[in-house]
mmCIF file of C-alpha atoms and ligand atoms in Angstrom:
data_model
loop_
_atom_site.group_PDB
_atom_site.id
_atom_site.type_symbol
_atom_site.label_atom_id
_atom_site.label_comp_id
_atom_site.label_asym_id
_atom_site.label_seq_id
_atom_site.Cartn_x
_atom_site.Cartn_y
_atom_site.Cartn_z
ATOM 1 C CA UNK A 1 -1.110 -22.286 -18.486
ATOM 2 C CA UNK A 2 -1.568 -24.183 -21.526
ATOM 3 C CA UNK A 3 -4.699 -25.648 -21.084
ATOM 4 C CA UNK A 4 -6.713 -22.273 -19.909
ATOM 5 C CA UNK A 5 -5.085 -20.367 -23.112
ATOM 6 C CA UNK A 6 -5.842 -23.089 -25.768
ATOM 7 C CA UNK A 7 -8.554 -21.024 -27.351
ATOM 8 C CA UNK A 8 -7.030 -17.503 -26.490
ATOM 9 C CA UNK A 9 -6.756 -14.715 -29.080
ATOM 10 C CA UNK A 10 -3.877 -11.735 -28.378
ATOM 11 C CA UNK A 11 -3.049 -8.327 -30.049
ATOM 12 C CA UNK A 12 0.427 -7.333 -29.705
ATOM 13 C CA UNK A 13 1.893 -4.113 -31.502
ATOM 14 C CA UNK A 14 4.785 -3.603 -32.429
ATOM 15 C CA UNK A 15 5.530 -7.001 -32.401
ATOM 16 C CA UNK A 16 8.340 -7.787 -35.591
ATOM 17 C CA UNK A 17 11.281 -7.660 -32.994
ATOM 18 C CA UNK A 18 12.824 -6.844 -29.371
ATOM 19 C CA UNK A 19 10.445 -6.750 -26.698
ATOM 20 C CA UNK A 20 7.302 -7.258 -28.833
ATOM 21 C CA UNK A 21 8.756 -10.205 -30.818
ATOM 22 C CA UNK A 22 9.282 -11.724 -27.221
ATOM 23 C CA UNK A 23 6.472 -11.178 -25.765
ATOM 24 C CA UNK A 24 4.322 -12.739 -29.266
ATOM 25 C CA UNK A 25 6.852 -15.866 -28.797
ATOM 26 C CA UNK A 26 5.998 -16.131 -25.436
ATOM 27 C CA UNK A 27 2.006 -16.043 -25.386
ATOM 28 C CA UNK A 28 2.401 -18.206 -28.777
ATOM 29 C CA UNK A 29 4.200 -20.716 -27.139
ATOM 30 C CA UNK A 30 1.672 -21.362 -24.326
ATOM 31 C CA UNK A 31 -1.286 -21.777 -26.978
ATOM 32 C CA UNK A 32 -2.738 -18.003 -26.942
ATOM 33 C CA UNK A 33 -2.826 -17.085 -30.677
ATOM 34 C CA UNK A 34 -1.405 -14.026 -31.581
ATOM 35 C CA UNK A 35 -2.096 -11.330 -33.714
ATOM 36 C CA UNK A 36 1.327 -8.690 -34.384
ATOM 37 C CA UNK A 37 1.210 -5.645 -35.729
ATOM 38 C CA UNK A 38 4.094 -3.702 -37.012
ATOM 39 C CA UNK A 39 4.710 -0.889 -39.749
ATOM 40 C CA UNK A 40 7.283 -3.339 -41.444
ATOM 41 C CA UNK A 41 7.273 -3.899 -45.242
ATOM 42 C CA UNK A 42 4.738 -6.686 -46.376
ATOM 43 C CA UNK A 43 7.666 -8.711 -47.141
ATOM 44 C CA UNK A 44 9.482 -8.547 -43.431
ATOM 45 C CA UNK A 45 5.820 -9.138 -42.152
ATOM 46 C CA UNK A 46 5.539 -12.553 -43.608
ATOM 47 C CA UNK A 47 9.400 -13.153 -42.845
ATOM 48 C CA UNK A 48 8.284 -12.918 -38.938
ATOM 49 C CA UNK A 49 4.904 -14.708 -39.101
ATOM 50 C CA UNK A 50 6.837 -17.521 -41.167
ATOM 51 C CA UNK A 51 9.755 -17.477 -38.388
ATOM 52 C CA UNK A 52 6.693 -17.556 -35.043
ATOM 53 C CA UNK A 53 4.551 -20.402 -37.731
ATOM 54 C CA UNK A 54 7.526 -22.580 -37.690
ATOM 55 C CA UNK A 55 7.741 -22.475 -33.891
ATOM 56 C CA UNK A 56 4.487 -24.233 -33.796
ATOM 57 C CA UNK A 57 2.815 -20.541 -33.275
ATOM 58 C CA UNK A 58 -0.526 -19.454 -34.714
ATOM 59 C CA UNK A 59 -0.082 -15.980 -35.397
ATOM 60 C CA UNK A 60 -1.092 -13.470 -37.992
ATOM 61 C CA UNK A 61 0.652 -9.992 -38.919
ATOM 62 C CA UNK A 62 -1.368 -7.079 -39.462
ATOM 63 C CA UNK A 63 0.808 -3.701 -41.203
ATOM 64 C CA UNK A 64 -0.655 -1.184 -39.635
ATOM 65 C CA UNK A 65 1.389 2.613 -37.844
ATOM 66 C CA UNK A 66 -0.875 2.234 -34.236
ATOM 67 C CA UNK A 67 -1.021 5.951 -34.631
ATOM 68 C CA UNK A 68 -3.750 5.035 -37.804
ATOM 69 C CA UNK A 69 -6.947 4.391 -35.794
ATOM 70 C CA UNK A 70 -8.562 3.418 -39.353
ATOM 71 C CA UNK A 71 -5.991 0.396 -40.082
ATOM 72 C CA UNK A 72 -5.804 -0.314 -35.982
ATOM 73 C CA UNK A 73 -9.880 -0.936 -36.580
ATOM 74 C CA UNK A 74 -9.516 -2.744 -39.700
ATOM 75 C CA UNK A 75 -7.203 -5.044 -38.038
ATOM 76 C CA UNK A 76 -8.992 -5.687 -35.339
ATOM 77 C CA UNK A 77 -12.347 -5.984 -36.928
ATOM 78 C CA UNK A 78 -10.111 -8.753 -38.958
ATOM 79 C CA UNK A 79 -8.777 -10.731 -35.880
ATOM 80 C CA UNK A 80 -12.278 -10.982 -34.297
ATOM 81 C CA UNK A 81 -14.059 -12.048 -37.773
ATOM 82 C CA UNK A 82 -11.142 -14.735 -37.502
ATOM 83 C CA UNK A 83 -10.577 -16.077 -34.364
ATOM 84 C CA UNK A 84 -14.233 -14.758 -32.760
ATOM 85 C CA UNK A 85 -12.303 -12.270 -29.780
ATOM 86 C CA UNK A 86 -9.055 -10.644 -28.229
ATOM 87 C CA UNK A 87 -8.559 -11.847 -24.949
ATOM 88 C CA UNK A 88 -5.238 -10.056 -24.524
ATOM 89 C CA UNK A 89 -3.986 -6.866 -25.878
ATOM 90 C CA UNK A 90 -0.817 -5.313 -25.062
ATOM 91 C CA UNK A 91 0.404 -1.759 -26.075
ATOM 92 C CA UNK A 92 3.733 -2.323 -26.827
ATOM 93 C CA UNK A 93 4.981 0.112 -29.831
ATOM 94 C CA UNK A 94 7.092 3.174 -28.562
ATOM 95 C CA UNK A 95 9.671 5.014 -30.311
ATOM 96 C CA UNK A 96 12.486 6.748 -29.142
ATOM 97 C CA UNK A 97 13.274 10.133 -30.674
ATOM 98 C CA UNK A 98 16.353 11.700 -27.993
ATOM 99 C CA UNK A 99 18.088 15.152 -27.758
ATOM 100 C CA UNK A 100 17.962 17.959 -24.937
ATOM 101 C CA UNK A 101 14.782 19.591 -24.610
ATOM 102 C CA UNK A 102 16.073 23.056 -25.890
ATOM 103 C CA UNK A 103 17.150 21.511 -29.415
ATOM 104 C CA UNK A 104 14.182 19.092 -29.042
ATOM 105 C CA UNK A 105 12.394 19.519 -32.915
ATOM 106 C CA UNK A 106 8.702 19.892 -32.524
ATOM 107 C CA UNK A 107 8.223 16.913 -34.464
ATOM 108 C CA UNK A 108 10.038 14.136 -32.352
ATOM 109 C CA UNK A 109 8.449 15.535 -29.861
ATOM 110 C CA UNK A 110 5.236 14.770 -31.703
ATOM 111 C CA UNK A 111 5.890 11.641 -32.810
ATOM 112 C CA UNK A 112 6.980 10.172 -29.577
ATOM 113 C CA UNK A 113 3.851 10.744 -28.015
ATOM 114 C CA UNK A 114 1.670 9.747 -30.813
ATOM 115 C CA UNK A 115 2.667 6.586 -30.839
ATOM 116 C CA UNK A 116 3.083 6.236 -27.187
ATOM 117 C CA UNK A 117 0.125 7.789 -25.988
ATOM 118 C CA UNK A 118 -1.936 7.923 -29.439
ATOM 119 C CA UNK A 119 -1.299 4.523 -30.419
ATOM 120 C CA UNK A 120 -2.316 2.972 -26.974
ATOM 121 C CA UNK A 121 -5.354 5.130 -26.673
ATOM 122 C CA UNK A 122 -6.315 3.781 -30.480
ATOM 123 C CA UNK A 123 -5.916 0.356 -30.066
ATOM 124 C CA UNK A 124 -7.327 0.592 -26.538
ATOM 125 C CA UNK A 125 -10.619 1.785 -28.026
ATOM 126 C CA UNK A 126 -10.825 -0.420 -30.563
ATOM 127 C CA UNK A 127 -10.125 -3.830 -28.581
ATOM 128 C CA UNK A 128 -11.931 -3.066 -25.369
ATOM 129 C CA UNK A 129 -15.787 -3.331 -26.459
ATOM 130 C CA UNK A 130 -14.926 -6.732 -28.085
ATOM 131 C CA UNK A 131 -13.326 -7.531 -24.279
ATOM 132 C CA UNK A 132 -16.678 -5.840 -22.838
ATOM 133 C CA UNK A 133 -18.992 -8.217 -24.643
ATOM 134 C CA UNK A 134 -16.596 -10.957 -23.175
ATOM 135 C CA UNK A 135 -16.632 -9.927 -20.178
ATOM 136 C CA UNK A 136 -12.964 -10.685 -19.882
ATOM 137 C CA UNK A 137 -9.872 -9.071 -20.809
ATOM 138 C CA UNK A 138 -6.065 -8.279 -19.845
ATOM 139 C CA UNK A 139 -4.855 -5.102 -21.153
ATOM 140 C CA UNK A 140 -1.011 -4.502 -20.590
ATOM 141 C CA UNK A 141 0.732 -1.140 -21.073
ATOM 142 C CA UNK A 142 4.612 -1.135 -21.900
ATOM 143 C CA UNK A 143 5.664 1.811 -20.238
ATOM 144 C CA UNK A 144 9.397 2.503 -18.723
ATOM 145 C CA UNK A 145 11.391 3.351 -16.106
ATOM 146 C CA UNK A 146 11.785 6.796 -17.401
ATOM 147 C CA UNK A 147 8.329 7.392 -17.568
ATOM 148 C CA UNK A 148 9.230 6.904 -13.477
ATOM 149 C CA UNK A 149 12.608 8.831 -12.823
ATOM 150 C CA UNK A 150 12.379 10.925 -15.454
ATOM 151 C CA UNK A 151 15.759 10.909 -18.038
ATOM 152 C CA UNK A 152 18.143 13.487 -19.418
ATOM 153 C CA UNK A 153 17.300 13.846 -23.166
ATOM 154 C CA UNK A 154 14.222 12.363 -22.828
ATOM 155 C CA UNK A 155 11.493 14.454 -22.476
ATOM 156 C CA UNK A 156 9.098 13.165 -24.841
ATOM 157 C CA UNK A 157 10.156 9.690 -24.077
ATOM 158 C CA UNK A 158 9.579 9.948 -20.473
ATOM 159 C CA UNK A 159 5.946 12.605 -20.993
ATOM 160 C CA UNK A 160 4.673 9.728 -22.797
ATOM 161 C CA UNK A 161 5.546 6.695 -20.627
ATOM 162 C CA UNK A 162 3.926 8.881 -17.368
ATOM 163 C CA UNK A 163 1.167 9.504 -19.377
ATOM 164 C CA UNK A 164 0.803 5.786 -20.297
ATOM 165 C CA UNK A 165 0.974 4.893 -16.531
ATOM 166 C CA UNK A 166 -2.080 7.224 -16.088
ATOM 167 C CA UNK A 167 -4.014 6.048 -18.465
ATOM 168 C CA UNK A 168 -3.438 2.432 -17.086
ATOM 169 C CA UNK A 169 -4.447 3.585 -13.601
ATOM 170 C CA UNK A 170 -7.793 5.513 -15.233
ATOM 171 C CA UNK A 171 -8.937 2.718 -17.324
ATOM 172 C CA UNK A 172 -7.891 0.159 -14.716
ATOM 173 C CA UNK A 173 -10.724 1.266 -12.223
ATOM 174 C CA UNK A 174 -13.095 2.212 -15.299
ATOM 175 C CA UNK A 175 -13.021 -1.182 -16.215
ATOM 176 C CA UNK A 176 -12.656 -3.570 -13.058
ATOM 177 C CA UNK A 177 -16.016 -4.821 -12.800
ATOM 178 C CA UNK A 178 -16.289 -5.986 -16.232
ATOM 179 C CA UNK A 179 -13.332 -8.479 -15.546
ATOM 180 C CA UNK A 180 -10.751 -6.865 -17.184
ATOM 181 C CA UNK A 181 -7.764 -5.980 -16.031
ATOM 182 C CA UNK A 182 -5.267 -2.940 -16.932
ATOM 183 C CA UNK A 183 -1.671 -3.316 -15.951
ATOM 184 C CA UNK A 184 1.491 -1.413 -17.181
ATOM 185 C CA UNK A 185 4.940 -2.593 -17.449
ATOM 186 C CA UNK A 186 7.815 -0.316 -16.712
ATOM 187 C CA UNK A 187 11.158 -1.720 -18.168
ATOM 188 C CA UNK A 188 14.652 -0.629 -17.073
ATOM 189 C CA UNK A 189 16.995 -1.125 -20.219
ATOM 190 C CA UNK A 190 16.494 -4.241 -21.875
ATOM 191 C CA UNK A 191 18.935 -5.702 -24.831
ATOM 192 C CA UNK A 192 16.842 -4.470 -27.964
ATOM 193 C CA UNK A 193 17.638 -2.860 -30.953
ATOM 194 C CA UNK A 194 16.077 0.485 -29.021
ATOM 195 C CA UNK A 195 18.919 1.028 -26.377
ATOM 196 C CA UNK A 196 21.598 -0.478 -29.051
ATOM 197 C CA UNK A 197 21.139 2.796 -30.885
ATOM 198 C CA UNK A 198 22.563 4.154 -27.697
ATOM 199 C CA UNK A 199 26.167 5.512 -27.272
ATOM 200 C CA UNK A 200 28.318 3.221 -25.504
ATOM 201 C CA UNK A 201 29.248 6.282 -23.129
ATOM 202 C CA UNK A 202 25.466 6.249 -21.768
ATOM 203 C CA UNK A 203 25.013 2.509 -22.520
ATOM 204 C CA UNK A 204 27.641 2.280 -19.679
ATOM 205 C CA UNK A 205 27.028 4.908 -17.099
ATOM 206 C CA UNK A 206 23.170 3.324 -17.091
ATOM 207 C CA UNK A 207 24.549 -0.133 -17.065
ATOM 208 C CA UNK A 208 26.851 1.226 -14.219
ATOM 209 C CA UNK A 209 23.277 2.349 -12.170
ATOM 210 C CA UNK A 210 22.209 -1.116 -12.502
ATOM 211 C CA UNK A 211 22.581 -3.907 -9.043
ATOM 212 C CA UNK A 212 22.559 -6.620 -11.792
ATOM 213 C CA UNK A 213 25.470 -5.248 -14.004
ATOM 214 C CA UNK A 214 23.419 -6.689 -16.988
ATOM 215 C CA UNK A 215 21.159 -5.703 -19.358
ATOM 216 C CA UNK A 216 17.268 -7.221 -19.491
ATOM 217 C CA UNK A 217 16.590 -9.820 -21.762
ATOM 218 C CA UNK A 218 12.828 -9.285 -24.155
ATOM 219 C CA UNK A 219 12.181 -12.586 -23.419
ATOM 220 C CA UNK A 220 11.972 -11.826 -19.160
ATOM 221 C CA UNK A 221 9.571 -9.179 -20.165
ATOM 222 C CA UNK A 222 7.751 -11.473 -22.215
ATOM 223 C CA UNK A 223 7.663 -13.777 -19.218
ATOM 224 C CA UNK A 224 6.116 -10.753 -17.094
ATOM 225 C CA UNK A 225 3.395 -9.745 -19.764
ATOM 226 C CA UNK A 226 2.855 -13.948 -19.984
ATOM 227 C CA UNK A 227 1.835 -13.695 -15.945
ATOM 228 C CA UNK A 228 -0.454 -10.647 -16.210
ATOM 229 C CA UNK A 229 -2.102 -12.057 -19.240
ATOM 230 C CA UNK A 230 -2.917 -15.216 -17.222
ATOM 231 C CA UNK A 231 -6.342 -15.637 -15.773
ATOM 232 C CA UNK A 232 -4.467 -16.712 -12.390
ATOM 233 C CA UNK A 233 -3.802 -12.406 -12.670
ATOM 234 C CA UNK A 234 -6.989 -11.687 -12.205
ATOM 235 C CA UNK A 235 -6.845 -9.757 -9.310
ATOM 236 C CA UNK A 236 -3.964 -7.153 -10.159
ATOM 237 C CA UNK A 237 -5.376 -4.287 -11.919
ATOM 238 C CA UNK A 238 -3.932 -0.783 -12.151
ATOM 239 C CA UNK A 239 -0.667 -1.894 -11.146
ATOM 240 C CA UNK A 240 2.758 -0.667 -12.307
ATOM 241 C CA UNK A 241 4.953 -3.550 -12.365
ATOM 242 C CA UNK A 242 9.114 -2.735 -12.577
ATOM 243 C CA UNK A 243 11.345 -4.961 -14.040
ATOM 244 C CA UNK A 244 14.622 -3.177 -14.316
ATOM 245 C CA UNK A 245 17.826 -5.372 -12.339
ATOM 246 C CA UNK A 246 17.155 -3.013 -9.274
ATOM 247 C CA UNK A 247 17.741 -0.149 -11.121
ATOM 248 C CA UNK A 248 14.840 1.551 -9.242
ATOM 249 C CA UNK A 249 13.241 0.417 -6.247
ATOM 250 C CA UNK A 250 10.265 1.593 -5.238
HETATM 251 N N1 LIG B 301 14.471 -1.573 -24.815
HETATM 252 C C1 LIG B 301 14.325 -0.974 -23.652
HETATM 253 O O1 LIG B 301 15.276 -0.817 -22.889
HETATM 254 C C2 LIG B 301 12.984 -0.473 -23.201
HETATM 255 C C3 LIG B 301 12.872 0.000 -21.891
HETATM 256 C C4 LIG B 301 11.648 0.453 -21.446
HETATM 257 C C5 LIG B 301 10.552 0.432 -22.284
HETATM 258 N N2 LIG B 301 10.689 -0.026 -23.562
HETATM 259 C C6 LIG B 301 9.509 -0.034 -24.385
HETATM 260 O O2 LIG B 301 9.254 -1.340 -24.834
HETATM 261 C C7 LIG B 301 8.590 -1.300 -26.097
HETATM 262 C C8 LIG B 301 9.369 -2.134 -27.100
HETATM 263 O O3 LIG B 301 10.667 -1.595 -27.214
HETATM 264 P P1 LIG B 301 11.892 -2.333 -27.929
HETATM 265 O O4 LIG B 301 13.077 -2.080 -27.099
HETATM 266 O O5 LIG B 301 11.523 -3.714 -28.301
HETATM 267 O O6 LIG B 301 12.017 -1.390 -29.211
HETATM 268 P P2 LIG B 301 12.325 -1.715 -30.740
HETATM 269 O O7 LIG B 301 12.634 -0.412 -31.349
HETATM 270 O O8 LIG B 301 13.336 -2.819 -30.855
HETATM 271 O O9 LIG B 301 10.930 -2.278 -31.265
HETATM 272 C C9 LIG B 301 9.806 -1.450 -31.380
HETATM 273 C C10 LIG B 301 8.921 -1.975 -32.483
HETATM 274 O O10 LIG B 301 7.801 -1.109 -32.589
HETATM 275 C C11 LIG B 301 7.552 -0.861 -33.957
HETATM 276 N N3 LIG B 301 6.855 0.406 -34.149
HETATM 277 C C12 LIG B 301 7.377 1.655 -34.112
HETATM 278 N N4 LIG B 301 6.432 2.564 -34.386
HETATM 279 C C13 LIG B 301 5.291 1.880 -34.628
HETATM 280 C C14 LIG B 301 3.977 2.269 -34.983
HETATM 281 N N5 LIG B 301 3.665 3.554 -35.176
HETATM 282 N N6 LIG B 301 3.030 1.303 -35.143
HETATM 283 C C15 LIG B 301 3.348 -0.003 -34.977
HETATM 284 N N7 LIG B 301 4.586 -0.422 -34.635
HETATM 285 C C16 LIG B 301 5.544 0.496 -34.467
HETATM 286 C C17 LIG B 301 8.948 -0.848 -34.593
HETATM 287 O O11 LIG B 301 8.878 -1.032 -35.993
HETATM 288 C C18 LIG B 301 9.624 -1.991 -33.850
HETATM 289 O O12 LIG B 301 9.431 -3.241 -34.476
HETATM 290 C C19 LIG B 301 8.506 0.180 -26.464
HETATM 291 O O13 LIG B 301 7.252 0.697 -26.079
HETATM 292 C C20 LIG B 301 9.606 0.800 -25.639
HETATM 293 O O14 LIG B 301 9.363 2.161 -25.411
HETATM 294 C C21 LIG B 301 11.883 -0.478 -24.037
#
């Protein structure tokens, strides 16, 4: 792969650690140059660009919430003034706000899907014309298993990760012809500071549900978003793809 993605340009949000951190390691390794975004102080942002720089990566950090469609178009007015396009743009912040529905506060409910659903709509709209001039593009969704089976204390959580699986479906046949391709990726639990949080009591009865009796690692979903960004994936589009130890099989 390293010879097609020599001059390739990715966006990744949330991108200063777990799954996003991965997945920018992963695409910088193989020659794409990568872009992360992150609402990290501008201190912690040059802490992460300096760790991916002195693995050989070329990568930039933009500070920007996703849910800020003016900073999401500053940034990526900035990336293609730079490096001339984004090739590969994956949707990757999500937050976690949990509690049963009835005691659910109006605003984790809000916030969950704004930067779920908000934050992958703006930076959706702001990278795709650049990938329409192109005629070329891999958009990939991070989405979840819940978003799938649904999850006690989770009801924002999972609304948002369904909705993000629509949207991917939508844009996915809006966009086929113009050689761009809109995938999602629905995680089980991976190893992250997200599911950490967790208390041990659930960490264990999901870790129970799992065939593989072991957490995900970021990096194998970094290794998943690697294959869809690849020009060899040209012909999946509108696909959900599960990685979750057999969690769910569908
Ligand atoms: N960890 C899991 O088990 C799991 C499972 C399924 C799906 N996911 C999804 O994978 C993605 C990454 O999760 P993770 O486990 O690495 O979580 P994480 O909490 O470790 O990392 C998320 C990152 O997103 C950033 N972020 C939060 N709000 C943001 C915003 N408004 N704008 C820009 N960046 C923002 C955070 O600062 C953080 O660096 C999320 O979309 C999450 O929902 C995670």
């Amino acid at each position: 792969m390293v010879g097609e993605s020599q001059s390739q340009v990715a966006l990744v949000t949330g991108a200063a650690r777990g799954i996003g951190l991965a997945i920018a390691r992963v695409l910088g390794r193989s020659g794409i140059r990568v872009a992360i975004n992150d609402i990290i102080s501008p201190e912690e942002m040059e802490r992460v660009v300096e760790v991916l720089r002195g693995e050989k990566i070329e990568a930039v950090g933009y500070i920007a919430s996703v849910v800020d469609r003016e900073k999401i178009r500053e940034a990526v007015e900035d990336i293609v003034e730079k490096w001339g396009q984004i090739d590969i743009l994956v949707n990757n912040a999500g937050v976690t706000r949990d509690g049963l529905f009835v005691r659910m506060k109006d605003d984790d409910w809000k916030m969950v899907l704004d930067v779920c659903i908000q934050g992958t709509y703006n930076c959706t709209k702001e990278v795709l014309r650049h990938m329409m001039k192109k005629r070329y593009g891999r958009i990939i969704n991070i989405s979840s298993v819940v978003g799938v089976m649904g999850n006690m204390g989770q009801v924002n959580y999972a609304t948002a990760k369904a909705a993000v699986l629509g949207f991917t479906k939508s844009l996915a046949r809006e966009v086929a012809h113009l050689g761009i391709t809109v995938n999602a990726i629905a995680p089980g639990f991976i190893d992250t500071e997200m599911t950490r949080k967790l208390p041990e009591q659930v960490r264990e009865l999901w870790l129970n549900q799992v065939p593989m009796k072991r957490w995900g690692e970021p990096e194998e979903v970094a290794q998943l978003v690697s294959f869809l960004a690849s020009k060899g994936a040209g012909y999946i589009t509108g696909q959900t793809i599960h990685i979750n130890g057999g969690l769910l099989m569908i």
